[in-house]
Amino acid sequence: MSMRLEGKTALVTGATSNIGRAIAEAFAAEGAYVVVSGRSADRGKEVVDGIRSRGGRADFVQADLDGSAAASQALAQQATQVLGGRIDVLVNNAGIFPGDTTADTDEKTFDQVYAVNVKAPFFLTAAVAPTMVEAGGGAIINLGSWIARLGIPVGALYSSTKGAVETLTRAWAAEFGSQGVRVNAISPGVVQTPAPGEVHTGEIMMKGTPAGRTGTPDAIANAAVYLAGDESSFVHGIVLDVDGGRTTAAVIAG
C-alpha cells in the first residue's frame, strides 16, 4: 500500500460488516488509525483483530445510533478520546434497509429508518465537524445509494433517506468547506459480498450495464480512500457514483 492516509485518524460507523468493514480495513491498510463502530462487540472485535493482524491500527467503540442526538454525541466523544483527541475523517455509513412497499410501511418503521439513516449522521456530523474546524480541517464522507436517483418499485422509504443524505452532503459542503472540512458522498450501486457458487438476485439488476456485474465492498472502500485523502483536496460536495454505470448509462437488456 502507498500509505495515503498515514497520520490520519478516522471514525467509520456501521463498520462491522459489508461496506463499512471494507472501508475501515482499507483506511487502516493506508495508514489511518481507525475507530470501528457498530452495535455488535463480537463483530467489532473480529474486524479490529483482523486489522491489527495485518499491522494496522484500530479500536472498537460500540454504538447504537438510534437517531438521538445523545447517541451520536456520545460516539463522537468516545471516538475522539480513543483517537487521541481528534477525528480527521468521518464516514457516515451506518444505516438500515427495509424493503417494504409504501403501503406496507408502518409509522414506527418510517420513524426508525429516518432516525438511523438521517438523524444519526446529522447529529454525528454536528458533533464532529466543529472540532474538525478547530483542528484545522477534515473530511466527511456520507454513504448514499443508487436508488436515491433511479426509482425501483420497493424501498421508497429507504431511497428517500438516501436522497436526504445526498442533499445534506451538498449543504454541509457549503457550510463547512470554507472552514477546511470537505464533505462528499459515495453512491454505491448493487454491491454484494460474493460467495463461491452463489448467484444473487442483485446480478439481474446489473444486466446490460457497462460493468455487467455486481460490485464488491472493496470498490466502495477504494473510493472512500480517495475522498478521505489529500488527493481529493479540491473535491467538495460531490456524490461519487460507484455503481458500474447503473445510473449513468442506458441499460440494454440482453
PDB file of C-alpha atoms in Angstrom:
ATOM      1  CA  MET A   1       0.000   0.000   0.000  1.00  0.00           C
ATOM      2  CA  SER A   2       1.020   3.603  -0.558  1.00  0.00           C
ATOM      3  CA  MET A   3       0.041   4.769   2.953  1.00  0.00           C
ATOM      4  CA  ARG A   4      -2.125   7.535   1.528  1.00  0.00           C
ATOM      5  CA  LEU A   5      -3.806   8.113   4.911  1.00  0.00           C
ATOM      6  CA  GLU A   6      -0.741   7.864   7.101  1.00  0.00           C
ATOM      7  CA  GLY A   7      -1.062  10.008  10.219  1.00  0.00           C
ATOM      8  CA  LYS A   8      -4.817  10.454   9.858  1.00  0.00           C
ATOM      9  CA  THR A   9      -7.490   9.299  12.296  1.00  0.00           C
ATOM     10  CA  ALA A  10     -10.885   8.043  11.186  1.00  0.00           C
ATOM     11  CA  LEU A  11     -14.269   7.070  12.568  1.00  0.00           C
ATOM     12  CA  VAL A  12     -16.330   4.674  10.440  1.00  0.00           C
ATOM     13  CA  THR A  13     -19.895   3.931  11.521  1.00  0.00           C
ATOM     14  CA  GLY A  14     -21.529   0.632  10.679  1.00  0.00           C
ATOM     15  CA  ALA A  15     -18.034  -0.773  10.268  1.00  0.00           C
ATOM     16  CA  THR A  16     -18.599  -4.327  11.474  1.00  0.00           C
ATOM     17  CA  SER A  17     -19.779  -5.734   8.132  1.00  0.00           C
ATOM     18  CA  ASN A  18     -20.030  -5.255   4.379  1.00  0.00           C
ATOM     19  CA  ILE A  19     -19.171  -1.777   3.028  1.00  0.00           C
ATOM     20  CA  GLY A  20     -18.330  -0.228   6.394  1.00  0.00           C
ATOM     21  CA  ARG A  21     -15.939  -3.035   7.233  1.00  0.00           C
ATOM     22  CA  ALA A  22     -14.223  -2.758   3.859  1.00  0.00           C
ATOM     23  CA  ILE A  23     -13.770   0.988   4.342  1.00  0.00           C
ATOM     24  CA  ALA A  24     -12.305   0.552   7.824  1.00  0.00           C
ATOM     25  CA  GLU A  25      -9.914  -2.119   6.579  1.00  0.00           C
ATOM     26  CA  ALA A  26      -8.852  -0.024   3.581  1.00  0.00           C
ATOM     27  CA  PHE A  27      -8.275   3.060   5.726  1.00  0.00           C
ATOM     28  CA  ALA A  28      -6.121   1.078   8.152  1.00  0.00           C
ATOM     29  CA  ALA A  29      -4.168  -0.503   5.291  1.00  0.00           C
ATOM     30  CA  GLU A  30      -3.416   3.009   4.030  1.00  0.00           C
ATOM     31  CA  GLY A  31      -2.013   4.074   7.411  1.00  0.00           C
ATOM     32  CA  ALA A  32      -5.005   5.592   9.237  1.00  0.00           C
ATOM     33  CA  TYR A  33      -5.798   4.884  12.880  1.00  0.00           C
ATOM     34  CA  VAL A  34      -9.418   3.754  12.706  1.00  0.00           C
ATOM     35  CA  VAL A  35     -12.275   3.565  15.175  1.00  0.00           C
ATOM     36  CA  VAL A  36     -14.544   0.742  14.066  1.00  0.00           C
ATOM     37  CA  SER A  37     -18.058   1.463  15.322  1.00  0.00           C
ATOM     38  CA  GLY A  38     -21.169  -0.694  15.359  1.00  0.00           C
ATOM     39  CA  ARG A  39     -23.681  -2.432  17.587  1.00  0.00           C
ATOM     40  CA  SER A  40     -22.036  -5.866  17.841  1.00  0.00           C
ATOM     41  CA  ALA A  41     -18.988  -6.094  20.079  1.00  0.00           C
ATOM     42  CA  ASP A  42     -18.184  -9.572  18.770  1.00  0.00           C
ATOM     43  CA  ARG A  43     -18.174  -8.498  15.142  1.00  0.00           C
ATOM     44  CA  GLY A  44     -16.313  -5.317  16.054  1.00  0.00           C
ATOM     45  CA  LYS A  45     -13.588  -7.330  17.750  1.00  0.00           C
ATOM     46  CA  GLU A  46     -13.294  -9.539  14.682  1.00  0.00           C
ATOM     47  CA  VAL A  47     -12.752  -6.543  12.420  1.00  0.00           C
ATOM     48  CA  VAL A  48     -10.256  -4.914  14.776  1.00  0.00           C
ATOM     49  CA  ASP A  49      -8.330  -8.146  15.293  1.00  0.00           C
ATOM     50  CA  GLY A  50      -8.106  -8.607  11.532  1.00  0.00           C
ATOM     51  CA  ILE A  51      -6.778  -5.083  11.026  1.00  0.00           C
ATOM     52  CA  ARG A  52      -4.214  -5.477  13.788  1.00  0.00           C
ATOM     53  CA  SER A  53      -3.066  -8.852  12.459  1.00  0.00           C
ATOM     54  CA  ARG A  54      -2.142  -7.084   9.220  1.00  0.00           C
ATOM     55  CA  GLY A  55      -0.189  -4.391  11.040  1.00  0.00           C
ATOM     56  CA  GLY A  56      -2.877  -1.728  11.117  1.00  0.00           C
ATOM     57  CA  ARG A  57      -4.167   0.380  13.997  1.00  0.00           C
ATOM     58  CA  ALA A  58      -7.801   0.095  15.070  1.00  0.00           C
ATOM     59  CA  ASP A  59     -10.081   0.075  18.096  1.00  0.00           C
ATOM     60  CA  PHE A  60     -13.752  -0.699  18.510  1.00  0.00           C
ATOM     61  CA  VAL A  61     -16.311   1.673  20.007  1.00  0.00           C
ATOM     62  CA  GLN A  62     -19.759   0.187  20.476  1.00  0.00           C
ATOM     63  CA  ALA A  63     -22.647   2.430  19.489  1.00  0.00           C
ATOM     64  CA  ASP A  64     -26.325   2.077  18.701  1.00  0.00           C
ATOM     65  CA  LEU A  65     -27.004   5.104  16.528  1.00  0.00           C
ATOM     66  CA  ASP A  66     -30.741   5.291  17.091  1.00  0.00           C
ATOM     67  CA  GLY A  67     -31.111   8.848  15.843  1.00  0.00           C
ATOM     68  CA  SER A  68     -30.953  10.542  19.195  1.00  0.00           C
ATOM     69  CA  ALA A  69     -28.541  13.436  19.481  1.00  0.00           C
ATOM     70  CA  ALA A  70     -27.225  11.901  22.695  1.00  0.00           C
ATOM     71  CA  ALA A  71     -26.165   8.655  21.000  1.00  0.00           C
ATOM     72  CA  SER A  72     -24.351  10.486  18.206  1.00  0.00           C
ATOM     73  CA  GLN A  73     -22.679  12.887  20.604  1.00  0.00           C
ATOM     74  CA  ALA A  74     -21.547  10.023  22.850  1.00  0.00           C
ATOM     75  CA  LEU A  75     -19.941   8.221  19.916  1.00  0.00           C
ATOM     76  CA  ALA A  76     -18.185  11.389  18.783  1.00  0.00           C
ATOM     77  CA  GLN A  77     -16.805  11.935  22.275  1.00  0.00           C
ATOM     78  CA  GLN A  78     -15.652   8.340  22.784  1.00  0.00           C
ATOM     79  CA  ALA A  79     -14.075   8.072  19.347  1.00  0.00           C
ATOM     80  CA  THR A  80     -12.253  11.374  19.818  1.00  0.00           C
ATOM     81  CA  GLN A  81     -10.799  10.148  23.101  1.00  0.00           C
ATOM     82  CA  VAL A  82      -9.714   6.816  21.618  1.00  0.00           C
ATOM     83  CA  LEU A  83      -8.095   8.519  18.640  1.00  0.00           C
ATOM     84  CA  GLY A  84      -6.025  10.814  20.803  1.00  0.00           C
ATOM     85  CA  GLY A  85      -8.102  13.961  20.666  1.00  0.00           C
ATOM     86  CA  ARG A  86      -9.126  14.375  17.053  1.00  0.00           C
ATOM     87  CA  ILE A  87     -11.091  12.818  14.178  1.00  0.00           C
ATOM     88  CA  ASP A  88      -9.673  13.671  10.770  1.00  0.00           C
ATOM     89  CA  VAL A  89     -12.120  11.588   8.732  1.00  0.00           C
ATOM     90  CA  LEU A  90     -15.736  10.705   9.483  1.00  0.00           C
ATOM     91  CA  VAL A  91     -17.575   8.113   7.412  1.00  0.00           C
ATOM     92  CA  ASN A  92     -21.340   8.131   7.911  1.00  0.00           C
ATOM     93  CA  ASN A  93     -22.074   4.605   6.749  1.00  0.00           C
ATOM     94  CA  ALA A  94     -24.440   3.056   9.304  1.00  0.00           C
ATOM     95  CA  GLY A  95     -27.954   2.523   8.003  1.00  0.00           C
ATOM     96  CA  ILE A  96     -30.890   0.149   7.795  1.00  0.00           C
ATOM     97  CA  PHE A  97     -32.797  -1.044   4.742  1.00  0.00           C
ATOM     98  CA  PRO A  98     -36.401  -2.202   4.977  1.00  0.00           C
ATOM     99  CA  GLY A  99     -37.559  -3.375   1.566  1.00  0.00           C
ATOM    100  CA  ASP A 100     -41.269  -2.876   2.159  1.00  0.00           C
ATOM    101  CA  THR A 101     -43.602  -1.179  -0.272  1.00  0.00           C
ATOM    102  CA  THR A 102     -45.117   2.150   0.700  1.00  0.00           C
ATOM    103  CA  ALA A 103     -48.498   0.688   1.663  1.00  0.00           C
ATOM    104  CA  ASP A 104     -46.818  -1.944   3.860  1.00  0.00           C
ATOM    105  CA  THR A 105     -44.679   0.563   5.791  1.00  0.00           C
ATOM    106  CA  ASP A 106     -45.982   1.458   9.228  1.00  0.00           C
ATOM    107  CA  GLU A 107     -45.258   4.665  11.121  1.00  0.00           C
ATOM    108  CA  LYS A 108     -42.881   3.017  13.576  1.00  0.00           C
ATOM    109  CA  THR A 109     -40.719   1.720  10.738  1.00  0.00           C
ATOM    110  CA  PHE A 110     -40.815   5.095   8.989  1.00  0.00           C
ATOM    111  CA  ASP A 111     -39.585   6.894  12.092  1.00  0.00           C
ATOM    112  CA  GLN A 112     -36.901   4.291  12.801  1.00  0.00           C
ATOM    113  CA  VAL A 113     -35.439   4.375   9.296  1.00  0.00           C
ATOM    114  CA  TYR A 114     -35.265   8.164   9.258  1.00  0.00           C
ATOM    115  CA  ALA A 115     -33.776   8.139  12.760  1.00  0.00           C
ATOM    116  CA  VAL A 116     -30.949   5.775  11.826  1.00  0.00           C
ATOM    117  CA  ASN A 117     -30.319   6.882   8.247  1.00  0.00           C
ATOM    118  CA  VAL A 118     -30.759  10.658   8.560  1.00  0.00           C
ATOM    119  CA  LYS A 119     -30.924  11.888  12.156  1.00  0.00           C
ATOM    120  CA  ALA A 120     -27.970   9.844  13.386  1.00  0.00           C
ATOM    121  CA  PRO A 121     -25.479  11.085  10.759  1.00  0.00           C
ATOM    122  CA  PHE A 122     -26.922  14.597  11.069  1.00  0.00           C
ATOM    123  CA  PHE A 123     -26.172  14.815  14.784  1.00  0.00           C
ATOM    124  CA  LEU A 124     -22.868  12.950  14.465  1.00  0.00           C
ATOM    125  CA  THR A 125     -21.719  15.434  11.852  1.00  0.00           C
ATOM    126  CA  ALA A 126     -22.968  18.265  14.071  1.00  0.00           C
ATOM    127  CA  ALA A 127     -20.742  16.918  16.855  1.00  0.00           C
ATOM    128  CA  VAL A 128     -17.657  16.183  14.755  1.00  0.00           C
ATOM    129  CA  ALA A 129     -17.476  18.928  12.120  1.00  0.00           C
ATOM    130  CA  PRO A 130     -16.904  21.851  14.531  1.00  0.00           C
ATOM    131  CA  THR A 131     -13.996  20.027  16.174  1.00  0.00           C
ATOM    132  CA  MET A 132     -12.544  19.362  12.718  1.00  0.00           C
ATOM    133  CA  VAL A 133     -12.763  23.089  12.032  1.00  0.00           C
ATOM    134  CA  GLU A 134     -10.957  23.841  15.290  1.00  0.00           C
ATOM    135  CA  ALA A 135      -8.245  21.315  14.405  1.00  0.00           C
ATOM    136  CA  GLY A 136      -7.663  22.894  11.007  1.00  0.00           C
ATOM    137  CA  GLY A 137      -9.725  20.681   8.731  1.00  0.00           C
ATOM    138  CA  GLY A 138     -11.008  17.227   7.945  1.00  0.00           C
ATOM    139  CA  ALA A 139     -13.080  15.125   5.602  1.00  0.00           C
ATOM    140  CA  ILE A 140     -16.613  13.769   5.940  1.00  0.00           C
ATOM    141  CA  ILE A 141     -17.871  11.005   3.657  1.00  0.00           C
ATOM    142  CA  ASN A 142     -21.551  10.084   3.528  1.00  0.00           C
ATOM    143  CA  LEU A 143     -22.979   6.923   2.007  1.00  0.00           C
ATOM    144  CA  GLY A 144     -25.859   7.451  -0.372  1.00  0.00           C
ATOM    145  CA  SER A 145     -27.412   4.908  -2.731  1.00  0.00           C
ATOM    146  CA  TRP A 146     -28.097   4.488  -6.426  1.00  0.00           C
ATOM    147  CA  ILE A 147     -31.814   4.129  -5.741  1.00  0.00           C
ATOM    148  CA  ALA A 148     -31.934   7.705  -4.474  1.00  0.00           C
ATOM    149  CA  ARG A 149     -31.922   8.770  -8.132  1.00  0.00           C
ATOM    150  CA  LEU A 150     -33.246   5.776 -10.019  1.00  0.00           C
ATOM    151  CA  GLY A 151     -36.635   4.599  -8.826  1.00  0.00           C
ATOM    152  CA  ILE A 152     -37.377   0.954  -8.141  1.00  0.00           C
ATOM    153  CA  PRO A 153     -40.800  -0.366  -7.061  1.00  0.00           C
ATOM    154  CA  VAL A 154     -39.756  -1.264  -3.497  1.00  0.00           C
ATOM    155  CA  GLY A 155     -37.796   0.589  -0.843  1.00  0.00           C
ATOM    156  CA  ALA A 156     -39.290   4.060  -1.304  1.00  0.00           C
ATOM    157  CA  LEU A 157     -38.678   4.859   2.352  1.00  0.00           C
ATOM    158  CA  TYR A 158     -35.012   3.876   2.231  1.00  0.00           C
ATOM    159  CA  SER A 159     -34.352   5.663  -1.049  1.00  0.00           C
ATOM    160  CA  SER A 160     -35.886   8.869   0.344  1.00  0.00           C
ATOM    161  CA  THR A 161     -33.494   8.792   3.305  1.00  0.00           C
ATOM    162  CA  LYS A 162     -30.550   8.443   0.954  1.00  0.00           C
ATOM    163  CA  GLY A 163     -31.867  11.351  -1.067  1.00  0.00           C
ATOM    164  CA  ALA A 164     -31.804  13.351   2.154  1.00  0.00           C
ATOM    165  CA  VAL A 165     -28.217  12.277   2.819  1.00  0.00           C
ATOM    166  CA  GLU A 166     -27.145  13.426  -0.640  1.00  0.00           C
ATOM    167  CA  THR A 167     -28.817  16.792  -0.053  1.00  0.00           C
ATOM    168  CA  LEU A 168     -27.096  17.115   3.311  1.00  0.00           C
ATOM    169  CA  THR A 169     -23.791  16.386   1.591  1.00  0.00           C
ATOM    170  CA  ARG A 170     -24.143  19.438  -0.633  1.00  0.00           C
ATOM    171  CA  ALA A 171     -25.445  21.626   2.191  1.00  0.00           C
ATOM    172  CA  TRP A 172     -22.612  20.601   4.523  1.00  0.00           C
ATOM    173  CA  ALA A 173     -20.040  21.179   1.787  1.00  0.00           C
ATOM    174  CA  ALA A 174     -21.299  24.744   1.554  1.00  0.00           C
ATOM    175  CA  GLU A 175     -21.456  25.140   5.327  1.00  0.00           C
ATOM    176  CA  PHE A 176     -18.102  23.668   6.303  1.00  0.00           C
ATOM    177  CA  GLY A 177     -15.962  23.759   3.162  1.00  0.00           C
ATOM    178  CA  SER A 178     -14.682  27.296   3.634  1.00  0.00           C
ATOM    179  CA  GLN A 179     -13.624  26.277   7.148  1.00  0.00           C
ATOM    180  CA  GLY A 180     -11.415  23.452   5.931  1.00  0.00           C
ATOM    181  CA  VAL A 181     -13.808  20.492   6.153  1.00  0.00           C
ATOM    182  CA  ARG A 182     -14.539  18.749   2.879  1.00  0.00           C
ATOM    183  CA  VAL A 183     -17.872  16.904   2.651  1.00  0.00           C
ATOM    184  CA  ASN A 184     -18.606  14.409  -0.108  1.00  0.00           C
ATOM    185  CA  ALA A 185     -20.674  11.282  -0.643  1.00  0.00           C
ATOM    186  CA  ILE A 186     -20.408   7.923  -2.347  1.00  0.00           C
ATOM    187  CA  SER A 187     -23.416   6.382  -4.050  1.00  0.00           C
ATOM    188  CA  PRO A 188     -22.882   2.612  -4.180  1.00  0.00           C
ATOM    189  CA  GLY A 189     -24.650   0.516  -6.751  1.00  0.00           C
ATOM    190  CA  VAL A 190     -25.641  -3.115  -6.329  1.00  0.00           C
ATOM    191  CA  VAL A 191     -22.912  -4.346  -4.008  1.00  0.00           C
ATOM    192  CA  GLN A 192     -22.626  -7.925  -2.822  1.00  0.00           C
ATOM    193  CA  THR A 193     -20.078  -9.966  -0.951  1.00  0.00           C
ATOM    194  CA  PRO A 194     -19.696 -12.921  -3.311  1.00  0.00           C
ATOM    195  CA  ALA A 195     -19.936 -16.480  -2.073  1.00  0.00           C
ATOM    196  CA  PRO A 196     -18.491 -19.376  -4.076  1.00  0.00           C
ATOM    197  CA  GLY A 197     -21.080 -20.717  -6.497  1.00  0.00           C
ATOM    198  CA  GLU A 198     -23.797 -18.311  -5.356  1.00  0.00           C
ATOM    199  CA  VAL A 199     -25.903 -16.395  -7.866  1.00  0.00           C
ATOM    200  CA  HIS A 200     -27.507 -13.380  -6.203  1.00  0.00           C
ATOM    201  CA  THR A 201     -30.709 -11.741  -7.398  1.00  0.00           C
ATOM    202  CA  GLY A 202     -28.844  -8.429  -7.472  1.00  0.00           C
ATOM    203  CA  GLU A 203     -26.996  -9.625 -10.533  1.00  0.00           C
ATOM    204  CA  ILE A 204     -30.228  -9.315 -12.516  1.00  0.00           C
ATOM    205  CA  MET A 205     -30.265  -5.562 -11.816  1.00  0.00           C
ATOM    206  CA  MET A 206     -26.810  -5.215 -13.368  1.00  0.00           C
ATOM    207  CA  LYS A 207     -27.529  -6.997 -16.628  1.00  0.00           C
ATOM    208  CA  GLY A 208     -26.946  -4.659 -19.555  1.00  0.00           C
ATOM    209  CA  THR A 209     -24.965  -2.117 -17.513  1.00  0.00           C
ATOM    210  CA  PRO A 210     -21.438  -1.077 -18.564  1.00  0.00           C
ATOM    211  CA  ALA A 211     -19.943  -3.201 -15.779  1.00  0.00           C
ATOM    212  CA  GLY A 212     -22.311  -6.099 -16.353  1.00  0.00           C
ATOM    213  CA  ARG A 213     -21.901  -7.385 -12.818  1.00  0.00           C
ATOM    214  CA  THR A 214     -22.481  -6.510  -9.190  1.00  0.00           C
ATOM    215  CA  GLY A 215     -19.855  -4.607  -7.249  1.00  0.00           C
ATOM    216  CA  THR A 216     -17.899  -5.582  -4.167  1.00  0.00           C
ATOM    217  CA  PRO A 217     -17.390  -3.667  -0.913  1.00  0.00           C
ATOM    218  CA  ASP A 218     -13.747  -3.098  -1.884  1.00  0.00           C
ATOM    219  CA  ALA A 219     -14.840  -0.923  -4.800  1.00  0.00           C
ATOM    220  CA  ILE A 220     -16.628   1.426  -2.406  1.00  0.00           C
ATOM    221  CA  ALA A 221     -13.694   1.357   0.004  1.00  0.00           C
ATOM    222  CA  ASN A 222     -11.302   2.444  -2.735  1.00  0.00           C
ATOM    223  CA  ALA A 223     -13.495   5.445  -3.469  1.00  0.00           C
ATOM    224  CA  ALA A 224     -13.618   6.301   0.235  1.00  0.00           C
ATOM    225  CA  VAL A 225      -9.825   6.241   0.458  1.00  0.00           C
ATOM    226  CA  TYR A 226      -9.670   8.743  -2.394  1.00  0.00           C
ATOM    227  CA  LEU A 227     -12.207  11.103  -0.807  1.00  0.00           C
ATOM    228  CA  ALA A 228     -10.501  10.848   2.583  1.00  0.00           C
ATOM    229  CA  GLY A 229      -7.028  11.612   1.284  1.00  0.00           C
ATOM    230  CA  ASP A 230      -5.178  14.711   0.200  1.00  0.00           C
ATOM    231  CA  GLU A 231      -5.534  13.757  -3.489  1.00  0.00           C
ATOM    232  CA  SER A 232      -9.139  14.968  -3.352  1.00  0.00           C
ATOM    233  CA  SER A 233      -8.354  18.290  -1.669  1.00  0.00           C
ATOM    234  CA  PHE A 234     -10.175  20.197  -4.426  1.00  0.00           C
ATOM    235  CA  VAL A 235     -13.278  17.979  -4.286  1.00  0.00           C
ATOM    236  CA  HIS A 236     -16.276  19.368  -2.408  1.00  0.00           C
ATOM    237  CA  GLY A 237     -19.953  18.432  -2.325  1.00  0.00           C
ATOM    238  CA  ILE A 238     -19.946  15.648  -4.907  1.00  0.00           C
ATOM    239  CA  VAL A 239     -21.839  12.375  -4.942  1.00  0.00           C
ATOM    240  CA  LEU A 240     -19.444   9.864  -6.465  1.00  0.00           C
ATOM    241  CA  ASP A 241     -21.324   7.109  -8.273  1.00  0.00           C
ATOM    242  CA  VAL A 242     -19.636   3.749  -7.781  1.00  0.00           C
ATOM    243  CA  ASP A 243     -22.329   1.659  -9.391  1.00  0.00           C
ATOM    244  CA  GLY A 244     -20.957   0.049 -12.535  1.00  0.00           C
ATOM    245  CA  GLY A 245     -22.759   2.626 -14.647  1.00  0.00           C
ATOM    246  CA  ARG A 246     -26.218   1.656 -13.376  1.00  0.00           C
ATOM    247  CA  THR A 247     -27.484   5.241 -13.036  1.00  0.00           C
ATOM    248  CA  THR A 248     -25.410   6.967 -15.711  1.00  0.00           C
ATOM    249  CA  ALA A 249     -25.777   4.805 -18.792  1.00  0.00           C
ATOM    250  CA  ALA A 250     -28.744   3.270 -20.576  1.00  0.00           C
ATOM    251  CA  VAL A 251     -29.306  -0.333 -19.563  1.00  0.00           C
ATOM    252  CA  ILE A 252     -29.599  -2.538 -22.625  1.00  0.00           C
ATOM    253  CA  ALA A 253     -31.311  -5.817 -21.867  1.00  0.00           C
ATOM    254  CA  GLY A 254     -29.553  -8.783 -23.352  1.00  0.00           C
TER     255      GLY A 254
END
